[in-house]
C-alpha positions as MATLAB code, in Angstrom:
seq = 'MSQVETLQARALAGVPHGFLGRRGGASTGVVAGLNVGLGSADDPALIAENRRRAVEAVLPAARLVTVFQVHSADAVTVIEPFDDALRPRADALVTDRPGLALGILTADCAPVLLADREAGVVAAAHAGWKGAIGGVTDSTIAAMETLGARRERIAAAIGPCIARASYEVDAGFFRRFAEEDPANERFFTEGSREDHWQFDLEAYVAHRLAEAGVRTIEMLGQDTYAQPDRFYSFRRATHRGEADYGRQISIIGLG';
ca = [
     -33.810  -76.251  -16.164;
     -32.574  -77.240  -12.728;
     -32.873  -74.798   -9.864;
     -30.000  -72.543   -8.851;
     -28.736  -73.753   -5.473;
     -28.292  -70.909   -3.001;
     -26.723  -71.542    0.388;
     -27.406  -68.960    3.078;
     -25.934  -68.210    6.490;
     -27.987  -67.738    9.632;
     -25.501  -65.046   10.667;
     -26.653  -62.936    7.713;
     -30.396  -63.505    8.109;
     -32.383  -60.606    6.734;
     -29.586  -59.475    4.391;
     -29.960  -60.509    0.735;
     -27.087  -62.928    0.139;
     -26.200  -66.337   -1.194;
     -23.299  -68.701   -1.740;
     -23.987  -70.310   -5.095;
     -22.513  -73.515   -6.479;
     -22.656  -75.043   -9.953;
     -26.260  -76.250   -9.958;
     -28.845  -74.528  -12.129;
     -26.528  -73.122  -14.779;
     -26.454  -73.051  -18.574;
     -22.843  -74.079  -19.201;
     -21.901  -77.502  -20.538;
     -18.821  -79.693  -20.800;
     -16.065  -79.587  -18.225;
     -17.510  -76.378  -16.710;
     -21.112  -77.632  -16.808;
     -23.402  -75.670  -14.538;
     -23.506  -72.120  -13.205;
     -20.017  -71.069  -14.308;
     -19.612  -67.306  -13.855;
     -15.865  -67.104  -14.543;
     -15.045  -64.450  -17.119;
     -11.517  -65.875  -17.170;
     -12.634  -69.345  -18.224;
     -12.792  -70.582  -21.825;
     -16.583  -70.920  -21.580;
     -18.974  -69.302  -24.056;
     -19.324  -65.624  -22.976;
     -23.071  -65.748  -23.674;
     -23.491  -68.681  -21.288;
     -21.381  -66.944  -18.630;
     -23.590  -63.855  -18.967;
     -26.724  -65.976  -18.613;
     -25.290  -67.712  -15.543;
     -24.446  -64.374  -13.953;
     -27.998  -63.193  -14.666;
     -29.442  -66.320  -13.022;
     -27.170  -65.879  -10.013;
     -28.334  -62.313   -9.375;
     -31.964  -63.305   -9.938;
     -31.603  -65.990   -7.263;
     -30.251  -63.578   -4.636;
     -31.300  -59.987   -5.356;
     -33.556  -59.698   -8.408;
     -33.128  -56.548  -10.518;
     -29.838  -55.640   -8.805;
     -26.748  -54.773  -10.834;
     -23.924  -57.291  -10.407;
     -20.527  -55.814   -9.546;
     -17.348  -57.921   -9.487;
     -13.618  -57.186   -9.438;
     -10.599  -58.555  -11.291;
      -9.356  -60.807   -8.515;
      -5.584  -60.980   -8.019;
      -5.145  -62.639   -4.571;
      -4.409  -59.261   -2.997;
      -5.500  -57.663    0.276;
      -7.136  -54.750   -1.552;
     -10.765  -53.743   -0.985;
     -12.682  -51.268   -3.154;
     -15.680  -49.170   -2.146;
     -18.432  -49.319   -4.763;
     -20.537  -46.186   -5.145;
     -21.986  -47.018   -8.556;
     -21.748  -50.049  -10.850;
     -18.912  -50.299  -13.337;
     -18.584  -52.230  -16.563;
     -17.039  -55.693  -16.409;
     -14.279  -54.528  -18.753;
     -13.329  -51.811  -16.245;
     -13.225  -54.002  -13.139;
     -10.556  -52.784  -10.690;
      -7.863  -55.227   -9.603;
      -8.863  -56.062   -6.033;
     -10.237  -58.888   -3.911;
     -13.040  -57.336   -1.900;
     -15.967  -55.001   -2.484;
     -17.817  -52.812    0.020;
     -20.947  -50.706   -0.421;
     -23.754  -48.886    1.378;
     -25.797  -48.417   -1.807;
     -28.944  -50.489   -2.404;
     -29.454  -52.205   -5.741;
     -25.880  -53.450   -6.102;
     -25.069  -57.159   -5.958;
     -21.471  -57.525   -4.801;
     -20.038  -60.726   -6.237;
     -16.918  -62.737   -5.418;
     -15.788  -65.661   -7.584;
     -14.127  -68.748   -6.134;
     -13.045  -72.269   -7.069;
     -11.526  -73.436   -3.731;
     -10.644  -70.077   -2.127;
     -12.897  -68.875    0.687;
     -15.704  -66.429   -0.117;
     -16.523  -64.169    2.822;
     -19.747  -62.144    3.015;
     -20.087  -59.459    5.690;
     -22.798  -57.086    6.874;
     -23.449  -54.414    9.476;
     -27.234  -54.293    9.366;
     -27.506  -51.204   11.567;
     -25.177  -49.148    9.386;
     -26.519  -50.584    6.122;
     -23.068  -51.646    4.916;
     -22.229  -54.942    3.195;
     -19.089  -56.490    1.744;
     -17.802  -59.513   -0.141;
     -14.194  -60.742    0.041;
     -12.131  -63.342   -1.795;
      -9.789  -65.043    0.669;
      -7.394  -67.499   -0.881;
      -4.361  -68.304    1.225;
      -2.409  -65.329   -0.171;
      -5.185  -62.852    0.478;
      -5.989  -64.376    3.846;
      -2.471  -64.120    5.224;
      -2.057  -60.750    3.496;
      -5.033  -59.306    5.385;
      -7.865  -59.063    2.861;
     -10.466  -59.412    5.628;
      -8.760  -56.668    7.644;
      -8.882  -54.349    4.619;
     -12.526  -55.204    4.040;
     -13.507  -54.398    7.618;
     -11.569  -51.118    7.494;
     -13.351  -50.135    4.280;
     -16.714  -50.968    5.848;
     -15.868  -48.712    8.797;
     -15.247  -45.763    6.479;
     -18.919  -46.100    5.453;
     -20.098  -46.095    9.061;
     -19.931  -49.762   10.021;
     -18.531  -50.850   13.377;
     -16.545  -54.048   13.527;
     -18.215  -55.292   16.694;
     -21.571  -55.140   14.860;
     -20.366  -56.877   11.698;
     -21.597  -60.399   11.000;
     -19.512  -62.551    8.656;
     -20.057  -65.865    6.906;
     -17.431  -68.028    5.193;
     -18.821  -69.983    2.278;
     -17.832  -73.163    0.446;
     -14.072  -73.556    0.098;
     -11.473  -76.294    0.065;
     -11.421  -78.143    3.391;
      -8.432  -79.297    5.384;
      -8.916  -82.949    4.376;
      -8.564  -81.925    0.709;
      -5.882  -79.250    1.020;
      -2.385  -80.720    1.144;
       0.479  -78.205    1.190;
       4.255  -78.478    1.305;
       6.726  -77.549    4.026;
       7.442  -74.153    2.488;
       3.763  -73.231    2.693;
       3.639  -74.369    6.311;
       6.752  -72.330    7.206;
       5.304  -69.174    5.664;
       2.365  -69.286    8.076;
       4.403  -70.440   11.076;
       6.894  -67.596   10.592;
       4.063  -65.070   10.349;
       2.730  -66.292   13.706;
       3.794  -69.497   15.500;
       0.185  -69.888   16.683;
      -0.793  -70.516   13.052;
       0.585  -74.028   13.371;
      -2.765  -75.037   14.860;
      -4.355  -74.694   11.419;
      -2.168  -77.505   10.071;
      -2.107  -81.245   10.633;
       0.504  -83.644    9.301;
      -0.214  -84.941    5.832;
       0.039  -88.461    4.472;
       3.396  -87.673    2.837;
       6.600  -86.625    4.511;
       7.037  -82.842    4.819;
       3.448  -82.258    3.750;
       0.592  -80.779    5.748;
      -3.182  -80.399    5.594;
      -4.226  -76.739    5.876;
      -7.550  -75.511    7.294;
      -8.197  -72.379    5.232;
     -11.725  -71.873    6.564;
     -10.624  -71.934   10.210;
      -7.715  -69.589    9.465;
     -10.028  -67.043    7.794;
     -12.411  -67.276   10.778;
      -9.450  -66.652   13.084;
      -8.438  -63.534   11.134;
     -12.004  -62.206   11.356;
     -12.142  -62.850   15.095;
      -8.736  -61.242   15.633;
     -10.031  -58.147   13.822;
     -12.911  -57.832   16.269;
     -15.767  -59.513   14.389;
     -17.967  -61.226   16.974;
     -20.432  -63.082   14.762;
     -18.761  -65.544   12.402;
     -20.377  -68.500   10.673;
     -18.536  -71.223    8.751;
     -20.659  -73.174    6.285;
     -18.264  -76.129    6.324;
     -18.730  -77.104    2.665;
     -15.721  -78.653    0.887;
     -15.554  -77.544   -2.747;
     -12.994  -80.210   -3.687;
     -15.008  -83.152   -2.353;
     -18.372  -82.270   -3.963;
     -17.922  -82.226   -7.756;
     -21.667  -82.199   -8.418;
     -22.166  -79.064   -6.324;
     -19.024  -76.934   -6.589;
     -16.193  -76.016   -8.914;
     -12.667  -76.722   -7.674;
      -9.429  -75.575   -9.248;
      -7.431  -78.210   -7.378;
      -9.780  -81.020   -8.380;
      -9.700  -79.922  -12.026;
      -5.896  -79.838  -11.863;
      -5.694  -83.310  -10.314;
      -8.011  -84.641  -13.016;
      -5.990  -83.014  -15.775;
      -8.977  -81.022  -17.021;
      -8.322  -78.229  -19.517;
     -10.457  -75.624  -17.752;
     -12.358  -75.039  -14.534;
     -15.478  -73.125  -13.598;
     -15.965  -70.494  -10.926;
     -18.901  -70.144   -8.562;
     -20.141  -66.889   -7.153;
     -21.106  -65.563   -3.737;
     -23.326  -62.479   -3.655;
     -24.485  -59.954   -1.055;
     -26.387  -56.701   -1.411;
     -28.859  -54.272    0.099;
     -32.463  -54.587   -0.973;
];
């Protein structure tokens, strides 16, 4: 059995966390590897085993908690674990309780892990373009503050996501961001086709964190689309005409 690959951020040193890819999993076929996506067509028993391995690699004996992700800006505060079948519809989780492994699933969207070590508050957010422009990181920070965190003490890390070189968008997408704030145009470069642009999701998410007052922000700079042996990618699976796609997980907790 190959080893689960766990990427960590220097910004979160000392806080149990990890950005996991597809290596070290039990799944086979088109979703081969550490697929944790309950919404995929994978064998539920293999998904459960992959989720177990993921937690074991980051925070052994913790209880994994995930949400039903809907590309919203909603953050939920987790006081106690809930059953997978009862997952709330949201895109970020926040807790100050030890023994919980907060998990966010991605397949090109940006996973964001956050911690205020002094307050003992951690969070995980799913920032696709809809959630990012909608303010999911703002909601996450606000929820952390209700548990005693202070935004100037929060450290944040942005994990593997689709990079600008791999993320071509159309003119309508570009206009949506430019109309929200003309300064957003700096996150786009002209694409190879007319009226198409390359969007830097990772840099935009980092900008939103900085604008919210987060002073310590780390970008891992890993492109999910361009590394098929390491990461799942919805866009890559779509371009290849594959029938399904896997999801990787990013986890943070309090020991």
